[in-house]
């Protein structure tokens, strides 16, 4: 039977939708059939499958496995756990690919699939191929087997391998996401004193939404750190591939600031190494990497794109503003918030200063949050092209790696099209508020010249 996906569900980096509306069991089965077919044609035979804690995940898992086995691939089911645990399974077990059922940091009614194919990210054109194969019923037939493997203790052991950090008092907020059980096991192995919030997995997210990049979601962690006078706090998104952090005074340490801390011990061990960050990251980060003797590289936003660039450049470390941190140094190169947490504790110890002091010593920048506003899907890339053309005509200092990032004496501003939604994303950073106001006015002027107004903010 031919199958058609809702076009909104086949996204750039993964497949995601609202369960019962734009995503369902038939989609999961078709993904399994297509993925297994591509794998068999590439000589593969086994796939690892994991799932997050959403209410819809077990049903989608059953349908996905039915699809995979019906196309002749054997399944290794690793069960409930963070997306990086599935990546770990794919990297270390005798398998040829992996699929995690997860809605990531989306609201509770969403779910989706993140995929790895023969140790590389499966995204972009790969995902569109699954859609075409389903429409054409271009699937192999067969009957695969299913085995269960409990990998969580091995994974936690790997997170701790080679750990040589100090003893700290830390708050941990799993946000009822799927990292909870891993964090409970992890803190038993870590020295120091650990205070845990919301480690029970609950796909309804009753306490707060599990997205540590939104400051309002860190309120409970800030309270815990203040009440217990802890050294710092760590927070995790719904599927454990993005980290958030606060210092002992409750100040947020954003993704690019975390990367500047993590870079220091890595560059001691790998002098001159390339470290990659996305176009949304602060200029202060790129300056800091250079100051530490590293080679800072600005790259496109998107975890699949960053992973691909890391392989190409041999970078030991990369990160995104959104809290995805990728370690290839002593690790596998994928984004893992649990591993980033362990490495962060170790980095603070190796640098020899408190997290609060490290945060205080960072340059004081004034910046906008990520401003997102809806535009017509058919116009979003065209607007960015128009802006780039005008800037180049004006002789502006512009980097077009991913949208337009413009350096001015006041600082920098960015305008890019989201790969996953019908939104434009803007951000600006300056040394003072007056400079920031001028940068935001430049963004508004460019948008106006393309007939767009920076209207009400679109959500994530």
Coordinates of C-alpha atoms in Angstrom, one line a residue:
X1 CA 0.0 0.0 0.0
X2 CA 1.3 3.4 -1.0
X3 CA 1.9 5.7 2.0
X4 CA 2.0 9.5 2.1
X5 CA 3.6 11.4 5.0
X6 CA 2.2 14.8 6.1
X7 CA 4.7 17.1 4.3
X8 CA 5.3 19.1 7.5
X9 CA 6.6 16.0 9.3
X10 CA 9.6 15.3 7.0
X11 CA 12.0 17.9 8.3
X12 CA 15.7 18.8 7.7
X13 CA 17.2 16.9 10.7
X14 CA 14.5 14.5 11.7
X15 CA 10.9 13.4 11.3
X16 CA 8.6 15.2 13.7
X17 CA 4.9 15.9 14.1
X18 CA 1.8 16.0 16.3
X19 CA 0.7 12.5 17.2
X20 CA -2.7 11.7 15.8
X21 CA -2.6 14.7 13.5
X22 CA 0.5 14.8 11.4
X23 CA 2.3 11.7 12.7
X24 CA 1.0 8.2 13.6
X25 CA 1.6 4.5 13.6
X26 CA 1.4 4.2 9.8
X27 CA 4.1 6.8 9.4
X28 CA 6.3 4.9 11.9
X29 CA 5.8 1.6 10.0
X30 CA 6.7 3.3 6.7
X31 CA 9.8 4.8 8.2
X32 CA 10.9 1.4 9.3
X33 CA 10.2 -0.1 5.9
X34 CA 12.1 2.6 4.1
X35 CA 15.1 2.8 6.5
X36 CA 15.5 -1.0 6.5
X37 CA 15.3 -1.1 2.7
X38 CA 18.1 1.6 2.4
X39 CA 20.2 -0.2 4.9
X40 CA 19.9 -3.6 3.3
X41 CA 20.7 -2.1 -0.1
X42 CA 23.9 -0.7 1.5
X43 CA 24.8 -4.1 3.0
X44 CA 23.5 -3.5 6.5
X45 CA 21.4 -6.0 8.5
X46 CA 20.8 -4.7 12.1
X47 CA 19.4 -1.5 13.6
X48 CA 19.3 -0.3 17.2
X49 CA 16.0 1.3 18.4
X50 CA 15.5 3.5 21.5
X51 CA 12.6 5.7 22.7
X52 CA 12.0 8.7 25.0
X53 CA 9.4 8.9 27.7
X54 CA 6.4 10.3 25.8
X55 CA 3.1 8.6 26.1
X56 CA 3.0 7.9 22.4
X57 CA 6.5 6.5 22.2
X58 CA 5.8 2.8 22.9
X59 CA 3.1 2.6 20.2
X60 CA 5.3 4.3 17.7
X61 CA 8.2 2.0 18.7
X62 CA 6.1 -1.1 18.0
X63 CA 5.0 0.1 14.6
X64 CA 8.6 1.2 13.7
X65 CA 10.0 -2.2 14.7
X66 CA 7.2 -3.9 12.7
X67 CA 8.3 -1.9 9.6
X68 CA 12.0 -2.6 10.1
X69 CA 11.5 -6.4 10.6
X70 CA 9.0 -6.6 7.7
X71 CA 11.7 -5.3 5.4
X72 CA 14.2 -7.9 6.7
X73 CA 16.3 -6.1 9.2
X74 CA 17.1 -7.4 12.7
X75 CA 16.3 -5.0 15.6
X76 CA 18.2 -4.5 18.8
X77 CA 15.8 -2.8 21.2
X78 CA 17.6 -0.7 23.8
X79 CA 14.4 0.7 25.3
X80 CA 13.8 3.9 27.3
X81 CA 16.7 6.3 27.4
X82 CA 18.1 9.5 26.1
X83 CA 18.9 10.0 22.4
X84 CA 22.7 9.9 23.0
X85 CA 22.3 6.5 24.6
X86 CA 20.8 5.3 21.3
X87 CA 23.8 7.0 19.5
X88 CA 26.1 5.2 21.9
X89 CA 24.4 1.9 21.1
X90 CA 24.8 2.6 17.4
X91 CA 28.5 3.4 17.9
X92 CA 29.4 0.4 20.0
X93 CA 27.0 -2.5 19.3
X94 CA 27.2 -4.7 16.2
X95 CA 24.6 -2.6 14.3
X96 CA 24.5 -0.7 11.0
X97 CA 22.1 2.1 12.1
X98 CA 20.0 3.5 14.8
X99 CA 16.6 5.2 15.3
X100 CA 15.4 7.1 18.4
X101 CA 11.7 7.8 18.9
X102 CA 11.6 11.2 20.4
X103 CA 9.8 14.5 20.3
X104 CA 13.0 16.2 21.5
X105 CA 12.1 19.4 23.3
X106 CA 8.7 19.9 21.6
X107 CA 5.4 19.9 23.6
X108 CA 4.0 16.6 25.0
X109 CA 1.7 15.9 22.0
X110 CA 4.6 15.8 19.5
X111 CA 6.8 12.9 18.7
X112 CA 9.3 11.9 16.0
X113 CA 12.4 10.0 14.9
X114 CA 16.1 10.8 14.9
X115 CA 18.2 8.5 12.8
X116 CA 21.8 7.4 12.3
X117 CA 22.8 5.4 9.2
X118 CA 26.1 3.5 9.2
X119 CA 27.6 5.9 11.7
X120 CA 26.6 9.1 10.0
X121 CA 23.7 11.5 10.5
X122 CA 20.7 10.6 8.4
X123 CA 19.1 14.0 7.4
X124 CA 18.1 16.3 4.6
X125 CA 17.8 14.4 1.3
X126 CA 17.9 11.1 3.1
X127 CA 14.6 11.9 4.9
X128 CA 13.0 13.1 1.6
X129 CA 14.0 9.7 0.1
X130 CA 12.0 7.9 2.8
X131 CA 9.0 9.9 1.7
X132 CA 9.4 9.0 -2.0
X133 CA 10.0 5.3 -1.2
X134 CA 6.7 5.2 0.8
X135 CA 4.8 6.8 -2.0
X136 CA 6.2 4.3 -4.5
X137 CA 6.0 1.3 -2.1
X138 CA 9.7 0.8 -3.0
X139 CA 10.4 -1.6 -0.1
X140 CA 12.3 -4.8 0.4
X141 CA 10.4 -7.7 2.1
X142 CA 11.7 -10.0 4.7
X143 CA 11.4 -11.1 8.3
X144 CA 13.8 -9.7 10.9
X145 CA 14.3 -10.7 14.5
X146 CA 14.0 -8.5 17.7
X147 CA 16.3 -8.8 20.7
X148 CA 16.4 -6.6 23.8
X149 CA 19.6 -5.2 25.2
X150 CA 19.9 -3.3 28.5
X151 CA 22.6 -0.8 27.7
X152 CA 22.1 1.9 30.3
X153 CA 24.7 0.7 32.8
X154 CA 27.3 0.4 30.0
X155 CA 26.4 3.8 28.8
X156 CA 26.7 5.4 32.3
X157 CA 30.0 3.6 32.7
X158 CA 31.2 5.1 29.4
X159 CA 30.2 8.6 30.6
X160 CA 32.4 8.1 33.6
X161 CA 35.4 6.5 31.7
X162 CA 38.6 8.5 32.4
X163 CA 36.8 10.9 34.7
X164 CA 39.2 13.0 36.7
X165 CA 37.2 15.8 38.1
X166 CA 36.9 17.5 41.5
X167 CA 34.2 17.2 44.1
X168 CA 31.4 19.7 43.8
X169 CA 27.9 20.4 45.1
X170 CA 25.6 20.3 42.0
X171 CA 21.9 20.6 41.3
X172 CA 20.5 18.5 38.4
X173 CA 17.2 19.1 36.7
X174 CA 16.0 16.4 34.3
X175 CA 12.7 18.1 33.7
X176 CA 10.9 14.7 33.7
X177 CA 12.6 14.0 30.4
X178 CA 14.2 10.7 29.6
X179 CA 17.6 11.6 31.1
X180 CA 16.3 11.1 34.6
X181 CA 17.3 7.4 35.2
X182 CA 20.7 8.0 33.6
X183 CA 21.4 11.0 35.9
X184 CA 20.3 9.0 38.9
X185 CA 22.9 6.3 38.1
X186 CA 25.5 8.8 37.1
X187 CA 25.5 10.9 40.3
X188 CA 26.1 7.7 42.4
X189 CA 29.5 7.4 40.6
X190 CA 30.4 11.1 40.7
X191 CA 32.2 12.5 43.8
X192 CA 30.6 15.4 45.6
X193 CA 27.1 16.2 46.7
X194 CA 24.2 16.0 44.2
X195 CA 20.6 17.3 44.4
X196 CA 18.2 16.0 41.8
X197 CA 15.0 17.5 40.4
X198 CA 12.3 15.7 38.3
X199 CA 14.2 12.6 37.4
X200 CA 11.0 10.5 37.1
X201 CA 10.2 10.1 33.4
X202 CA 6.8 11.7 32.7
X203 CA 5.9 12.5 29.1
X204 CA 3.3 15.1 30.3
X205 CA 6.2 17.2 31.7
X206 CA 4.1 18.3 34.8
X207 CA 6.8 20.6 36.4
X208 CA 8.1 22.7 33.5
X209 CA 8.8 22.2 29.8
X210 CA 12.2 20.4 29.2
X211 CA 14.0 23.0 27.2
X212 CA 16.9 24.4 29.1
X213 CA 17.6 27.2 26.5
X214 CA 14.5 29.1 27.8
X215 CA 15.4 30.8 31.0
X216 CA 11.9 30.5 32.5
X217 CA 12.4 26.6 32.5
X218 CA 15.4 27.0 34.8
X219 CA 13.4 28.7 37.7
X220 CA 13.3 25.6 39.9
X221 CA 16.9 24.8 39.4
X222 CA 17.9 28.4 40.3
X223 CA 15.8 28.1 43.5
X224 CA 17.5 24.8 44.4
X225 CA 21.0 26.2 43.8
X226 CA 20.2 29.3 45.9
X227 CA 18.5 27.4 48.8
X228 CA 21.2 24.8 49.1
X229 CA 24.0 27.2 48.1
X230 CA 25.3 24.8 45.5
X231 CA 28.3 25.4 43.2
X232 CA 26.3 25.2 40.0
X233 CA 23.3 23.6 38.4
X234 CA 22.8 21.5 35.2
X235 CA 19.6 21.0 33.2
X236 CA 18.6 18.7 30.3
X237 CA 16.1 18.8 27.5
X238 CA 13.5 16.2 26.9
X239 CA 15.7 13.6 25.1
X240 CA 19.1 14.4 26.7
X241 CA 21.0 15.8 23.8
X242 CA 21.0 19.5 24.9
X243 CA 22.4 20.9 28.2
X244 CA 21.7 24.0 30.1
X245 CA 23.7 25.4 33.1
X246 CA 23.6 28.1 35.8
X247 CA 26.4 29.2 38.1
X248 CA 26.3 29.5 41.9
X249 CA 24.6 32.9 41.7
X250 CA 21.8 31.5 39.4
X251 CA 23.2 33.2 36.2
X252 CA 22.6 31.3 33.0
X253 CA 25.7 30.0 31.3
X254 CA 24.5 29.9 27.6
X255 CA 25.6 27.3 25.0
X256 CA 28.5 29.4 23.6
X257 CA 29.7 30.2 27.2
X258 CA 29.7 26.5 28.1
X259 CA 31.8 25.9 25.0
X260 CA 34.3 28.5 26.0
X261 CA 34.8 26.6 29.3
X262 CA 34.9 23.2 27.7
X263 CA 37.4 24.4 25.1
X264 CA 40.1 25.2 27.6
X265 CA 41.1 21.7 28.7
X266 CA 40.6 20.3 25.2
X267 CA 43.0 22.9 23.8
X268 CA 45.6 22.0 26.5
X269 CA 45.4 18.4 25.3
X270 CA 45.1 19.1 21.6
X271 CA 46.9 22.4 21.0
X272 CA 45.8 24.3 17.9
X273 CA 42.7 22.2 17.4
X274 CA 39.7 23.4 15.4
X275 CA 36.7 24.1 17.5
X276 CA 33.3 24.7 15.7
X277 CA 30.4 26.8 16.8
X278 CA 27.2 27.8 15.0
X279 CA 26.5 31.3 13.5
X280 CA 24.4 32.3 16.5
X281 CA 27.4 32.1 19.0
X282 CA 28.9 35.1 20.6
X283 CA 32.0 36.8 19.1
X284 CA 33.4 36.4 22.6
X285 CA 33.5 32.6 22.1
X286 CA 35.5 32.8 18.8
X287 CA 37.9 35.3 20.4
X288 CA 38.4 33.0 23.4
X289 CA 39.1 30.0 21.3
X290 CA 41.7 32.0 19.3
X291 CA 43.2 33.3 22.6
X292 CA 43.6 29.7 23.9
X293 CA 45.5 28.9 20.7
X294 CA 42.7 27.1 18.9
X295 CA 41.3 27.5 15.4
X296 CA 37.7 28.9 15.7
X297 CA 35.3 27.9 12.9
X298 CA 31.9 29.4 12.4
X299 CA 29.4 26.9 10.9
X300 CA 25.8 26.4 10.0
X301 CA 23.2 25.8 12.8
X302 CA 21.9 22.2 12.9
X303 CA 23.2 19.1 14.8
X304 CA 23.5 17.0 11.6
X305 CA 25.4 19.8 9.8
X306 CA 27.8 20.3 12.7
X307 CA 28.5 16.6 13.1
X308 CA 29.3 16.4 9.3
X309 CA 31.7 19.4 9.6
X310 CA 33.5 17.9 12.6
X311 CA 34.3 14.8 10.6
X312 CA 35.5 16.9 7.7
X313 CA 37.8 19.1 9.9
X314 CA 38.8 16.6 12.6
X315 CA 37.5 19.0 15.3
X316 CA 37.6 17.5 18.8
X317 CA 34.8 19.7 20.1
X318 CA 31.8 21.7 18.7
X319 CA 28.7 23.3 20.0
X320 CA 25.6 25.2 19.3
X321 CA 23.9 28.1 21.0
X322 CA 21.0 25.7 21.6
X323 CA 23.0 23.6 24.0
X324 CA 24.0 20.8 21.7
X325 CA 27.7 20.0 22.6
X326 CA 29.6 17.5 20.5
X327 CA 32.8 15.8 21.8
X328 CA 35.0 13.8 19.4
X329 CA 37.9 14.2 21.9
X330 CA 37.8 10.9 23.9
X331 CA 34.3 10.3 22.7
X332 CA 32.2 9.5 19.5
X333 CA 31.5 13.0 18.0
X334 CA 27.8 13.1 18.8
X335 CA 25.8 15.6 20.9
X336 CA 25.4 14.2 24.4
X337 CA 24.2 16.4 27.3
X338 CA 25.0 13.8 29.9
X339 CA 28.6 13.5 28.7
X340 CA 28.9 17.3 28.3
X341 CA 27.8 17.5 32.0
X342 CA 30.7 15.2 33.1
X343 CA 33.2 17.0 30.9
X344 CA 32.0 20.4 32.2
X345 CA 32.6 19.3 35.9
X346 CA 36.0 18.1 34.8
X347 CA 36.7 21.3 32.9
X348 CA 35.9 23.5 36.0
X349 CA 38.2 21.3 38.1
X350 CA 41.1 21.4 35.5
X351 CA 40.8 25.2 35.1
X352 CA 40.9 25.5 38.8
X353 CA 38.3 28.3 39.3
X354 CA 34.7 28.1 40.5
X355 CA 31.9 28.0 37.9
X356 CA 30.8 31.4 39.3
X357 CA 34.2 32.9 38.8
X358 CA 34.5 31.6 35.3
X359 CA 31.1 33.1 34.5
X360 CA 32.1 36.4 36.1
X361 CA 35.3 36.7 34.0
X362 CA 33.4 36.3 30.7
X363 CA 33.1 39.6 28.7
X364 CA 29.9 41.4 29.5
X365 CA 27.9 41.5 26.3
X366 CA 24.4 42.8 25.8
X367 CA 22.5 40.7 23.4
X368 CA 19.0 39.9 22.2
X369 CA 17.4 36.5 22.8
X370 CA 16.9 34.5 19.6
X371 CA 14.1 36.5 17.9
X372 CA 11.9 34.3 15.7
X373 CA 9.1 35.6 13.5
X374 CA 6.8 33.9 11.1
X375 CA 7.1 34.5 7.3
X376 CA 5.7 32.7 4.3
X377 CA 7.6 29.5 3.7
X378 CA 8.1 30.4 0.1
X379 CA 9.7 33.7 1.0
X380 CA 12.0 32.8 3.9
X381 CA 15.2 32.0 1.9
X382 CA 14.5 34.7 -0.7
X383 CA 14.4 37.4 2.0
X384 CA 17.8 36.3 3.3
X385 CA 19.2 36.4 -0.3
X386 CA 17.8 39.9 -0.8
X387 CA 19.4 41.1 2.5
X388 CA 22.7 39.5 1.5
X389 CA 22.6 41.2 -1.9
X390 CA 21.9 44.6 -0.4
X391 CA 24.6 44.2 2.2
X392 CA 27.2 43.2 -0.3
X393 CA 26.3 46.2 -2.5
X394 CA 26.8 48.5 0.5
X395 CA 30.2 46.9 1.2
X396 CA 29.2 45.6 4.6
X397 CA 31.4 43.1 6.5
X398 CA 29.2 40.0 6.1
X399 CA 29.6 36.3 6.7
X400 CA 27.1 34.2 4.6
X401 CA 27.9 30.7 6.1
X402 CA 24.3 30.4 7.2
X403 CA 22.2 33.5 6.4
X404 CA 23.7 36.9 7.0
X405 CA 26.0 37.6 9.9
X406 CA 27.1 41.2 9.8
X407 CA 30.0 42.8 11.8
X408 CA 29.8 46.5 12.6
X409 CA 31.7 48.7 15.1
X410 CA 28.8 48.2 17.5
X411 CA 29.0 44.4 17.4
X412 CA 27.2 41.9 15.1
X413 CA 23.7 40.9 14.0
X414 CA 22.4 37.8 12.3
X415 CA 19.4 37.0 10.1
X416 CA 18.9 33.4 8.9
X417 CA 16.1 31.2 7.7
X418 CA 15.1 28.3 10.0
X419 CA 15.6 24.9 8.3
X420 CA 12.7 23.4 10.3
X421 CA 10.0 26.0 10.4
X422 CA 8.5 28.9 8.4
X423 CA 10.4 31.4 10.5
X424 CA 13.3 33.9 10.2
X425 CA 15.7 34.0 13.1
X426 CA 17.5 37.1 14.2
X427 CA 20.0 37.8 16.9
X428 CA 22.3 40.7 17.8
X429 CA 25.1 41.4 20.3
X430 CA 26.9 44.5 21.4
X431 CA 29.0 45.9 24.2
X432 CA 26.2 48.2 25.4
X433 CA 22.5 48.8 25.0
X434 CA 22.8 51.8 22.7
X435 CA 24.9 49.7 20.3
X436 CA 22.4 46.9 20.5
X437 CA 19.5 49.2 19.7
X438 CA 21.4 50.4 16.6
X439 CA 22.0 46.8 15.5
X440 CA 18.3 45.8 16.0
X441 CA 17.4 48.9 13.9
X442 CA 19.6 47.6 11.1
X443 CA 17.8 44.3 11.2
X444 CA 14.4 46.0 11.1
X445 CA 15.6 48.3 8.2
X446 CA 16.7 45.2 6.2
X447 CA 13.4 43.4 6.8
X448 CA 11.4 46.5 5.9
X449 CA 13.3 46.7 2.6
X450 CA 12.1 43.2 1.9
X451 CA 8.6 44.0 2.9
X452 CA 8.6 42.2 6.2
X453 CA 7.9 43.5 9.7
X454 CA 9.5 41.9 12.8
X455 CA 6.0 41.2 14.2
X456 CA 4.9 39.0 17.1
X457 CA 7.5 36.4 18.1
X458 CA 6.9 32.9 17.0
X459 CA 7.4 30.2 19.5
X460 CA 9.9 27.2 19.2

